[in-house]
Coordinates of C-alpha atoms in Angstrom, one line a residue:
X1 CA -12.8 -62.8 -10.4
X2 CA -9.4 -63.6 -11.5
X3 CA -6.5 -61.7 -10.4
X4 CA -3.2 -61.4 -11.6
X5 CA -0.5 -58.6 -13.6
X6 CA -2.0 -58.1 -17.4
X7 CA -1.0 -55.8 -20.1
X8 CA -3.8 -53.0 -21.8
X9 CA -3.7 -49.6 -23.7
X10 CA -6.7 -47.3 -22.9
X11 CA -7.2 -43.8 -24.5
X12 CA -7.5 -40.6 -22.7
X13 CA -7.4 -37.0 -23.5
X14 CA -5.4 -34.7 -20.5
X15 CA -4.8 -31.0 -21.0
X16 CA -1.5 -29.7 -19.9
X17 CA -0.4 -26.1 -19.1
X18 CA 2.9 -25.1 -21.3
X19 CA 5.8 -23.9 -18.5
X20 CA 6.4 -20.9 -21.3
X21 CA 2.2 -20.0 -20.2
X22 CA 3.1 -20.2 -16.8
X23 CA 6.0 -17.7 -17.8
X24 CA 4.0 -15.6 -19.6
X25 CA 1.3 -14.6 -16.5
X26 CA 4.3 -13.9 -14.6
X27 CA 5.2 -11.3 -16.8
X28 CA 1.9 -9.6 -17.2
X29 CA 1.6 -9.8 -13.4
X30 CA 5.1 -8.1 -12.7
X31 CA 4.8 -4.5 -11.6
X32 CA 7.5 -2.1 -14.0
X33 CA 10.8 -2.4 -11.7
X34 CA 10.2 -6.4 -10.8
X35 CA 10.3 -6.6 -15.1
X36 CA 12.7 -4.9 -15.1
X37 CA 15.3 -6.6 -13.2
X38 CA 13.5 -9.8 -14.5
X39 CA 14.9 -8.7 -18.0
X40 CA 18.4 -7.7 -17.0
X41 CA 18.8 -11.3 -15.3
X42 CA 17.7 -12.7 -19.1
X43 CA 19.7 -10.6 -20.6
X44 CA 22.8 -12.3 -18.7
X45 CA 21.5 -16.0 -18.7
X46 CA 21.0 -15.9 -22.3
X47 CA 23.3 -14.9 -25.1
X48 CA 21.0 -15.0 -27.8
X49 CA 19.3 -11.4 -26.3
X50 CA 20.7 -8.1 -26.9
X51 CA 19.7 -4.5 -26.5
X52 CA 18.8 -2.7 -29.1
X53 CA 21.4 0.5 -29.1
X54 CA 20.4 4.4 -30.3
X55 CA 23.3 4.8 -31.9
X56 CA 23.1 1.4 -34.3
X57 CA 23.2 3.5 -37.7
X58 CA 24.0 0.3 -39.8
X59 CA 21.1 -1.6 -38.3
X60 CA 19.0 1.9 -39.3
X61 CA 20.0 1.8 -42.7
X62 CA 19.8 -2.2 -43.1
X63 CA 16.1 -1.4 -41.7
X64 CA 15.7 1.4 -44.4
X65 CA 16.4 -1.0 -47.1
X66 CA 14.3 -3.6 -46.1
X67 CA 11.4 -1.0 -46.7
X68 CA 12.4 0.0 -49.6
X69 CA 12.5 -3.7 -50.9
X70 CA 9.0 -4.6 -50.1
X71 CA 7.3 -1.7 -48.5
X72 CA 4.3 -3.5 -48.6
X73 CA 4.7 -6.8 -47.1
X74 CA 5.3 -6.9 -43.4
X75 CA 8.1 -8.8 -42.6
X76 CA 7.7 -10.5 -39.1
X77 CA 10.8 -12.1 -39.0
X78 CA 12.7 -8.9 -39.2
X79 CA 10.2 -6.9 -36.1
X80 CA 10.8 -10.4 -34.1
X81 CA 14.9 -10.1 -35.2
X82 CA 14.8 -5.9 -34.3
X83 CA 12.9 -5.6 -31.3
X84 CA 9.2 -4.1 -31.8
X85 CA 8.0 -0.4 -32.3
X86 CA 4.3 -0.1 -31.3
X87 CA 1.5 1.4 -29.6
X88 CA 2.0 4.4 -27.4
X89 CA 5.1 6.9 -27.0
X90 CA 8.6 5.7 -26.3
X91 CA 11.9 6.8 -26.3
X92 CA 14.7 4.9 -27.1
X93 CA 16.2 2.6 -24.1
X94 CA 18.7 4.5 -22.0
X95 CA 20.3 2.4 -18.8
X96 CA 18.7 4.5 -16.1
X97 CA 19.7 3.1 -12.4
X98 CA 17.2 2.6 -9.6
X99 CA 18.4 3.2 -6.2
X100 CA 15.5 1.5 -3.7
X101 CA 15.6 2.4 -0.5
X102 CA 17.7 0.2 1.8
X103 CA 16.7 -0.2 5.2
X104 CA 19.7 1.1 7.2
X105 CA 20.1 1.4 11.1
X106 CA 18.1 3.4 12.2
X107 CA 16.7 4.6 15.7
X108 CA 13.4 2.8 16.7
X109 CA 10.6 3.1 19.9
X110 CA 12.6 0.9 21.8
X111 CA 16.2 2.6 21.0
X112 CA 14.6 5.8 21.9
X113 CA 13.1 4.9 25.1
X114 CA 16.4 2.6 26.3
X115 CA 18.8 6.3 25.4
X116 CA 16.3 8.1 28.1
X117 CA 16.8 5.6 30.5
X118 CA 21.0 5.2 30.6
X119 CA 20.6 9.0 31.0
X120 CA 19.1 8.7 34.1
X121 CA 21.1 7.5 37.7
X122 CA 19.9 4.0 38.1
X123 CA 21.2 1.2 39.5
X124 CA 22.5 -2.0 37.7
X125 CA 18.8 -3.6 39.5
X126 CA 17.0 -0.7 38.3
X127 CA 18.4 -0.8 35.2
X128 CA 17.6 -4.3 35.0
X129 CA 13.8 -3.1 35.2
X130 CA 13.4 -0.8 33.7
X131 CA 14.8 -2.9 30.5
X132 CA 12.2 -5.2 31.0
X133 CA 9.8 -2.6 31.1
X134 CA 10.6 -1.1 28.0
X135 CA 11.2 -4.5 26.0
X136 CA 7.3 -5.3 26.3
X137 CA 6.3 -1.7 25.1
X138 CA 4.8 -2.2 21.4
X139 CA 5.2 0.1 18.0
X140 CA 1.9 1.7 19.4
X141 CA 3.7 3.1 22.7
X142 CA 1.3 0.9 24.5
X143 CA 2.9 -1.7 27.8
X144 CA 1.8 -5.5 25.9
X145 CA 2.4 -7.3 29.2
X146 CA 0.6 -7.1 32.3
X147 CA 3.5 -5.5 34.5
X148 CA 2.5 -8.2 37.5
X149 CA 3.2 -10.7 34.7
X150 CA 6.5 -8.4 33.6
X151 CA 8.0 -9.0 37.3
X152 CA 7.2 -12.8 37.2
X153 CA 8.9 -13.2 34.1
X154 CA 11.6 -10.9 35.2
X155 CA 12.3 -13.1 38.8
X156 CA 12.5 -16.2 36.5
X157 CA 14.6 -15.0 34.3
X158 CA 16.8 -14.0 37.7
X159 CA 16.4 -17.6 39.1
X160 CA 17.6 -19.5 36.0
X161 CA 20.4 -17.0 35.2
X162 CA 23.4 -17.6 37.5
X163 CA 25.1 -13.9 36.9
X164 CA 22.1 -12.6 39.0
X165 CA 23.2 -14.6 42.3
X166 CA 22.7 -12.5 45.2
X167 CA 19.8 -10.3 43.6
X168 CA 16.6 -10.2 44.8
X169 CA 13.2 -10.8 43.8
X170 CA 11.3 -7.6 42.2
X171 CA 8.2 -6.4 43.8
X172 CA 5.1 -4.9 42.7
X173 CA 6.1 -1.3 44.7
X174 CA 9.1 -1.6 42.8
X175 CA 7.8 -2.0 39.0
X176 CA 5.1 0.5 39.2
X177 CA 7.7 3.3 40.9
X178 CA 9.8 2.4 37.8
X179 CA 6.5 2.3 34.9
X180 CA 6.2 5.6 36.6
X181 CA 10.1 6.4 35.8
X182 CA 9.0 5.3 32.1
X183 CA 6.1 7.4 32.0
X184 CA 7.4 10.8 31.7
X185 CA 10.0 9.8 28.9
X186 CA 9.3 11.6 25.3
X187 CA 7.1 10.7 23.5
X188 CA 4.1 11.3 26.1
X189 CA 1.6 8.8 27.0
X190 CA 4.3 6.3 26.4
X191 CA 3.8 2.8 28.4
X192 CA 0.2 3.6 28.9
X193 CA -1.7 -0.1 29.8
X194 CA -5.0 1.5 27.4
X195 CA -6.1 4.3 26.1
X196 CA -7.2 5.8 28.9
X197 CA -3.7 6.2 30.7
X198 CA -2.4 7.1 27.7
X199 CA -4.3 10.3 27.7
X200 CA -4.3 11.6 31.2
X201 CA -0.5 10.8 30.5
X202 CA -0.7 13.5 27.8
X203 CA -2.9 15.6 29.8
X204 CA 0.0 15.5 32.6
X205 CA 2.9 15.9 30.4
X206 CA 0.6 19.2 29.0
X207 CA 0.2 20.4 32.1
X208 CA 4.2 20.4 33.1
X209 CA 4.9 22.1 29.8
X210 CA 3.1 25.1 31.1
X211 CA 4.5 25.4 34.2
X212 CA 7.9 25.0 32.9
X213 CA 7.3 27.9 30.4
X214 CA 6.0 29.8 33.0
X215 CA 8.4 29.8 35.9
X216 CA 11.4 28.7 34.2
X217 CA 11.6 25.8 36.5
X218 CA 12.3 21.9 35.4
X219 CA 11.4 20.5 37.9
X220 CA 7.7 22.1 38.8
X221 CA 6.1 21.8 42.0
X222 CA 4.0 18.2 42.4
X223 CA 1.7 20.0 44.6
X224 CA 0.7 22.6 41.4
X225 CA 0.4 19.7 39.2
X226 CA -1.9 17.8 40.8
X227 CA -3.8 21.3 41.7
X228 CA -4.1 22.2 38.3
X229 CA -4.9 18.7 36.7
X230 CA -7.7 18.7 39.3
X231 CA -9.1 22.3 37.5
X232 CA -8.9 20.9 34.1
X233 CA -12.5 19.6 32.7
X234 CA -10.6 17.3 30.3
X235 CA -8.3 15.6 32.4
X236 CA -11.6 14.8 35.2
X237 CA -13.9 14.1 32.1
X238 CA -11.4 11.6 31.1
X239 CA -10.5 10.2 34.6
X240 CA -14.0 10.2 35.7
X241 CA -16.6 9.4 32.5
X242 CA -14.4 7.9 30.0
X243 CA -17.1 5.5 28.5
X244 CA -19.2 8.4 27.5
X245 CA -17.0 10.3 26.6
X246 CA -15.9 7.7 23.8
X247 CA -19.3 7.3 22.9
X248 CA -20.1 11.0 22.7
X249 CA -22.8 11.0 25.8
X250 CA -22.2 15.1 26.5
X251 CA -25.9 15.4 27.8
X252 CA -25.3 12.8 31.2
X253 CA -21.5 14.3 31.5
X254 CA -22.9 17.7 31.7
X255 CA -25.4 16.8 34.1
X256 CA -23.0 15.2 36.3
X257 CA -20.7 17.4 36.0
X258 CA -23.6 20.5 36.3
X259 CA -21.9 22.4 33.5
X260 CA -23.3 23.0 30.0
X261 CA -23.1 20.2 27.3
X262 CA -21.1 22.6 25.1
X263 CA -18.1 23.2 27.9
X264 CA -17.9 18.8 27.6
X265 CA -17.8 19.4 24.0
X266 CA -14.9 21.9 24.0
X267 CA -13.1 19.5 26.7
X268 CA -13.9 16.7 24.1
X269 CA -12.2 18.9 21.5
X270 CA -9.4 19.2 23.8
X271 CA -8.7 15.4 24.2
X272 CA -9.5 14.6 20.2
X273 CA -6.2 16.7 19.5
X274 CA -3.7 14.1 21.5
X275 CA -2.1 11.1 20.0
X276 CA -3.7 8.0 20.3
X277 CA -0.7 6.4 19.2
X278 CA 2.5 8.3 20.7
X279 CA 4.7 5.4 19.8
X280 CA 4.2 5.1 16.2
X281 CA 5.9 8.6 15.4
X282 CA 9.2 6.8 16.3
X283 CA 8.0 3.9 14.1
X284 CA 10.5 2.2 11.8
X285 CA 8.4 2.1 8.8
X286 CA 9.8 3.1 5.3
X287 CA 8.2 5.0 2.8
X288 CA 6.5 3.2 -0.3
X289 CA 7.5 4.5 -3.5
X290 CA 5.5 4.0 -6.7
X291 CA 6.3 4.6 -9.6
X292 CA 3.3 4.4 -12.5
X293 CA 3.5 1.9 -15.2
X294 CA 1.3 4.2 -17.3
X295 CA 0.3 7.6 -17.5
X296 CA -2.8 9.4 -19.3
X297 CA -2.6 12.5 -20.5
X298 CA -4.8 15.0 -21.9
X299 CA -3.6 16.5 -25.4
X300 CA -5.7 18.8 -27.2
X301 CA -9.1 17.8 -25.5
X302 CA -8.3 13.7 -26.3
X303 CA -7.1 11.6 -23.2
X304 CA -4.1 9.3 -24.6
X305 CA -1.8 6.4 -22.8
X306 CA 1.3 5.9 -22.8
X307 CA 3.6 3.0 -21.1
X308 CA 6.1 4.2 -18.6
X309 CA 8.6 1.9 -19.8
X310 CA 11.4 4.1 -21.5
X311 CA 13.8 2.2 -19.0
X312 CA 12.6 -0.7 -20.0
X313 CA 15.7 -2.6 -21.8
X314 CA 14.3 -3.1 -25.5
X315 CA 15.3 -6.7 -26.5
X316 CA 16.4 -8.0 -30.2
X317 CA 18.5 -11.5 -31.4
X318 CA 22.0 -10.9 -30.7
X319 CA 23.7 -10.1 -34.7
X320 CA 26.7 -12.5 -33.8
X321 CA 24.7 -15.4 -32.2
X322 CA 22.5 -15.3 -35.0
X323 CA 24.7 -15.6 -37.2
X324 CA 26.5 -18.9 -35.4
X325 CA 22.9 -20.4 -35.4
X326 CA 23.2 -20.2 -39.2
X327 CA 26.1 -22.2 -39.1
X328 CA 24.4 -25.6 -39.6
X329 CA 27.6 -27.5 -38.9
X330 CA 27.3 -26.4 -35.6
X331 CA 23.7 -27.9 -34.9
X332 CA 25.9 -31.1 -33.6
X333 CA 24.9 -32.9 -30.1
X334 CA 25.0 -30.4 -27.2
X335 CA 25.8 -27.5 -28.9
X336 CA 22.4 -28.3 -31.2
X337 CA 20.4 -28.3 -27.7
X338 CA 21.8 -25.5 -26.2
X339 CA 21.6 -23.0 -29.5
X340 CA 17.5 -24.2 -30.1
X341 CA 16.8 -23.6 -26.2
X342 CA 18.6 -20.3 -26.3
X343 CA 17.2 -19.3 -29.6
X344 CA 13.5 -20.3 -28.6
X345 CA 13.9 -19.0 -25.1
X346 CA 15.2 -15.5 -26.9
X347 CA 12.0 -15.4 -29.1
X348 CA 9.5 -16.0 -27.0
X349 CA 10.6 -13.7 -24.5
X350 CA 10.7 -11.0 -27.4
X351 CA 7.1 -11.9 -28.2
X352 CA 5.7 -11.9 -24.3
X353 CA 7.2 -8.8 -23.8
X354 CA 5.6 -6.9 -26.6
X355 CA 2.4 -8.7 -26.3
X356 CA 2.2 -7.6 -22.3
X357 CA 3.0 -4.1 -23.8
X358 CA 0.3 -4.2 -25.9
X359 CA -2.4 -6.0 -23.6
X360 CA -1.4 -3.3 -20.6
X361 CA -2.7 -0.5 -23.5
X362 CA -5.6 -2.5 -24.8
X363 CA -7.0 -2.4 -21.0
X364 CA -5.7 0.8 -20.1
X365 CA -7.5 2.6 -23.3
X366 CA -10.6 0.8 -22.9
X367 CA -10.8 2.4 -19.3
X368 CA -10.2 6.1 -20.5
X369 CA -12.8 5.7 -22.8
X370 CA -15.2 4.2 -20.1
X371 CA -14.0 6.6 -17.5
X372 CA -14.1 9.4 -19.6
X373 CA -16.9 11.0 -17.0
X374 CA -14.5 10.3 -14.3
X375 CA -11.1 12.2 -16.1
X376 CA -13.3 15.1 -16.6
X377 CA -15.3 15.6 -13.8
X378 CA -14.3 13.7 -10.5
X379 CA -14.4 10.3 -8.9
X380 CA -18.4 11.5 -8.4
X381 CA -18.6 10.2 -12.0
X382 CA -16.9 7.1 -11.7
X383 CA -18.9 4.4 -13.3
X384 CA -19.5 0.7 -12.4
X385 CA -16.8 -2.1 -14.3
X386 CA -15.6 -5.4 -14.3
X387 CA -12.6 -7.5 -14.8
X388 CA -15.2 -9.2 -17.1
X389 CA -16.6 -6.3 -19.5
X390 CA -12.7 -5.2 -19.8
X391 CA -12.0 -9.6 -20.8
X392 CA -15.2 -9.0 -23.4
X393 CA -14.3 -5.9 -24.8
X394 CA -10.8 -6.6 -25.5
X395 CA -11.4 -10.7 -26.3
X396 CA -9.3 -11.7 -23.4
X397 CA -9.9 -14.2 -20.7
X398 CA -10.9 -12.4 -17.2
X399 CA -7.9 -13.7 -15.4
X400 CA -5.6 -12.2 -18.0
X401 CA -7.0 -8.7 -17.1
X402 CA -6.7 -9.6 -13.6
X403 CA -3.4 -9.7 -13.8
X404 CA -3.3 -7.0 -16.2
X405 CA -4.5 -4.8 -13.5
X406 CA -2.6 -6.3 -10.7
X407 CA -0.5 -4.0 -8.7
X408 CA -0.2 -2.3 -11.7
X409 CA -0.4 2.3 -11.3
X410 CA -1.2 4.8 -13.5
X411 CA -0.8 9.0 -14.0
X412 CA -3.6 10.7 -14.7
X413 CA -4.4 14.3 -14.6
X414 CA -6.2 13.8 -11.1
X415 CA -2.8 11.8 -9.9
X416 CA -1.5 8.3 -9.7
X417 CA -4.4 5.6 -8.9
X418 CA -3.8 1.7 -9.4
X419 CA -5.6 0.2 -12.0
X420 CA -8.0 -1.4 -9.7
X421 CA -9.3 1.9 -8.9
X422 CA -11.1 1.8 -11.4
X423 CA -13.3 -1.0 -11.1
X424 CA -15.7 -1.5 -8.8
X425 CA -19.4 -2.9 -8.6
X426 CA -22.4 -0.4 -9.1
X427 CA -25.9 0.8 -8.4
X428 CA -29.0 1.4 -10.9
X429 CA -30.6 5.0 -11.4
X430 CA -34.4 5.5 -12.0
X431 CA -32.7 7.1 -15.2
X432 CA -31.6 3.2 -16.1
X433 CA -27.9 4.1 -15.8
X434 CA -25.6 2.4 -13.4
X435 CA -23.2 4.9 -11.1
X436 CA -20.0 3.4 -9.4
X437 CA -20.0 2.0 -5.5
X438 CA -16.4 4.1 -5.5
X439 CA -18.9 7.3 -7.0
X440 CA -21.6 6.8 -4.2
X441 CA -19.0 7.0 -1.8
X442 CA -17.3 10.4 -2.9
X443 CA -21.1 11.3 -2.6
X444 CA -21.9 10.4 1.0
X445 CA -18.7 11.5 2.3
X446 CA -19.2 15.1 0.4
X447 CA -22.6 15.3 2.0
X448 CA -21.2 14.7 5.5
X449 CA -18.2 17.5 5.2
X450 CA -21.0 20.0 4.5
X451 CA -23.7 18.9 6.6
X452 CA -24.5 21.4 9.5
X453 CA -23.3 19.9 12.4
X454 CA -25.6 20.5 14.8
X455 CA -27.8 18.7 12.7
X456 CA -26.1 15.8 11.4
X457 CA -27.5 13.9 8.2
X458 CA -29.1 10.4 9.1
X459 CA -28.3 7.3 7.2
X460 CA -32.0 7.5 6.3
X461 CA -31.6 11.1 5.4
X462 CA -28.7 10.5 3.0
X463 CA -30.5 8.0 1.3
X464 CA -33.6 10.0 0.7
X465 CA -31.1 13.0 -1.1
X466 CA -29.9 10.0 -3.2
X467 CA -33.1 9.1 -3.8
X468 CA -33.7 12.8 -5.2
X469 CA -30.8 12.6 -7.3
X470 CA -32.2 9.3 -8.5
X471 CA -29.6 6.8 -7.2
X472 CA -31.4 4.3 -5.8
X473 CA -29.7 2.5 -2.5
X474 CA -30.8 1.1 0.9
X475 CA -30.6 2.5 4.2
X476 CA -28.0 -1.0 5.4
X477 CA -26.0 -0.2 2.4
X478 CA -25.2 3.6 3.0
X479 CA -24.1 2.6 6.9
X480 CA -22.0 0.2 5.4
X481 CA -20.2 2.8 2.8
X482 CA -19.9 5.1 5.5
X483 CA -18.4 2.4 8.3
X484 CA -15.6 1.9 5.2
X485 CA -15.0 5.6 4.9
X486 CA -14.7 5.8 8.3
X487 CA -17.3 8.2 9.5
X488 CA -19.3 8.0 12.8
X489 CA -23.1 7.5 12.7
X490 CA -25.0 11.2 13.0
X491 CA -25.0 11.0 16.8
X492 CA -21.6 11.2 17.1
X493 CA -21.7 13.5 14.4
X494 CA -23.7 15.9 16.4
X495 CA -22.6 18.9 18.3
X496 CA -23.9 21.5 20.1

């Protein structure tokens, strides 16, 4: 075979995705407040946009006449010059200013703890530790580190730091008198190593609040603490027979304790009412605001959507840059480029924006009329959909509707769900209807709130008074809807 450079055309078809496509899925996936401030930033990149005003009278009565001409005829080169009127009820665009929340200074777990512990009269070495101690505490309240490995760390720290010279090394004695210290700050249970600690941390700091109400005292006798911890069935259970206690084993607690199973219950009850998570009240998690890109409401029996977008900036060609684009003189080198791109740009935003109005109510009203059941009744009746039977209905590809529905909310008379609420896979009926997964849910966790508890419903159970409904389900599936609602299998259900 001879090699060598040679010259050769060869045909080939390629398909390439248009950036303004690419544009165009970003809009329909932006949630209301990201559009937005996506459409204020166009609005000062590009001169050829405008708002459309209330108050333009003259563009009212220009409107007015262009009806009257040709009442008929739709003119689509005056909607695309005038901004777009349609589908749903909106006011006219008012400048409304969001203020989101700003994360500001505020107080966290680890402020808290450090405030407590300048209070006290430590030493600068003390100090020291007790720092440490309180740097590997976690949002939960819960001590991260293993405090042996907290004093290694600390003495290293000493070693390679020369404004520690003369200090000397920390020593186990030392670090757990000073976890101790750390202990009985607020929030209780803090700096517990697991849960255990944590809770006959609670149980102590319970018992201390008694006393102090009691005698006035606040500083109680160490003595009556320990005497009284040692009466109290919850603090022993929990020292003593922690693993069954977690998994609900009353029977061999009572026995070992020779009391009845329904005192171990009542000492259960006791413990379920302290935090497992003392730390996290001192979190420094914000609140998440939503607010609903659509809401549904119910008028005279009919359920009808609406686009929560009255400050939305409504967009129209700017009068005065229009009329320099008619100005054909100055289509001339750069100022040609710049007035097509601008002009182009302008119109196609015009165009997305309405048609992601209109594909937001296309989806949202073929939903209410699916879900009908659902905005009457309860999420009982919620019935199986796709992202794929919405794409069908509304002759739309399935990804378009996925983004459609993407973090995207909605009001309804039962409150503010996102859009993804409503789908969800479902289940066939010996009647040969299909009934939502999200429906068969509601179902088993209303059957568990009014089961009688001393004779909790199986997982077999449950799907046997499914079966008499005629939803038809397996035993694996129900123990898996019920693991995702959280609730425990009937024998941890069950008391006495």
């Amino acid at each position: 075979m001879r090699t060598g450079l040679y010259q050769g055309t060869t045909l080939k078809q390629e398909m390439k995705i248009n950036p303004r496509l690419y544009q165009a899925m970003d809009l329909l996936y932006m949630p209301l407040l990201d559009l937005q401030q996506h459409l204020k930033q166009e609005l000062l990149n590009n001169p050829f946009l405008d708002l459309v005003e209330p108050d333009a009278e003259e563009e009212a009565k220009e409107q007015e006449k262009e009806k009257e001409k040709d009442a008929d005829e739709i003119d689509w080169e005056e909607i695309l010059l005038n901004g777009f009127e349609t589908g749903g009820r909106r006011e006219e665009y008012e400048e409304r200013e969001y203020y989101e929340p700003v994360s500001v200074d505020t107080k966290d777990l680890g402020d808290h703890l450090h405030d407590q512990l300048t209070l006290l009269r430590l030493t600068e070495r003390e100090l020291l530790l007790g720092e440490e101690i309180i740097g590997n505490v976690s949002d939960e309240g819960y001590l991260v580190c293993d405090l042996e490995e907290t004093v290694v760390n600390l003495n290293n720290f000493i070693a390679d730091a020369g404004e520690f010279e003369g200090l000397e090394p920390y020593g186990m004695e030392e670090a757990e008198q000073m976890l101790r210290v750390i202990q009985a700050f607020d929030p209780p249970g803090i700096a517990a190593r697991d849960l255990r600690e944590c809770i006959l941390l609670q149980l102590r700091d319970n018992v201390v609040s008694e006393l102090i109400q009691e005698t006035g005292e606040s500083d109680p006798d160490v003595a009556e603490i320990e005497r009284r911890l040692a009466a109290s069935l919850a603090f022993r259970i929990v020292r003593d027979y922690f693993d069954q206690l977690i998994n609900h084993r009353w029977s061999e607690i009572s026995k070992e304790l020779s009391i009845t199973p329904r005192d171990v219950q009542d000492a259960a009850d006791e413990v379920a009412k302290l935090d497992p998570k003392p730390g996290l009240k001192y979190g420094s998690g914000g609140d998440n605001y939503i607010i609903p890109d659509l809401i549904v409401e119910k008028i005279e029996g009919e359920y009808l959507v609406f686009l929560n977008d009255t400050s939305l900036p409504r967009l129209k060609l700017s009068r005065a840059y229009r009329d320099i684009a008619k100005d054909k003189k100055k289509f001339v080198g750069e100022n040609k480029e710049f007035i097509s791109n601008k002009l182009n740009s302008a119109n196609w935003m015009i165009q997305a924006i309405e048609q992601r109005r209109q594909t937001m109510l296309k989806v949202m009203n073929f939903i209410v009329d699916r879900q009908r059941d659902f905005f009457d009744k309860g999420v009982q009746y919620l019935k199986p959909l796709t992202l794929r039977e919405v794409a069908e209905v509304i002759d739309m590809h399935e990804s378009t509707v996925s983004r459609v529905t993407n973090e995207k909310f909605v009001q309804t008379p039962r409150g503010v769900f996102p859009l993804k609420f409503f789908f969800s896979s479902g289940l066939s009926t010996t009647s040969g209807e299909d009934v939502s997964a999200r429906g068969i849910k509601a179902q088993i966790e209303k059957l568990v709130s009014d089961e009688d508890p001393a004779h909790p419903l199986t997982d077999q159970a449950i799907v046997n008074i499914l079966k008499e409904e005629g939803i038809q389900i397996a035993r694996r599936t129900v123990a898996k809807y019920r693991d995702q609602l959280g609730v425990l299998s009937a024998r941890m259900r069950k008391r006495v």
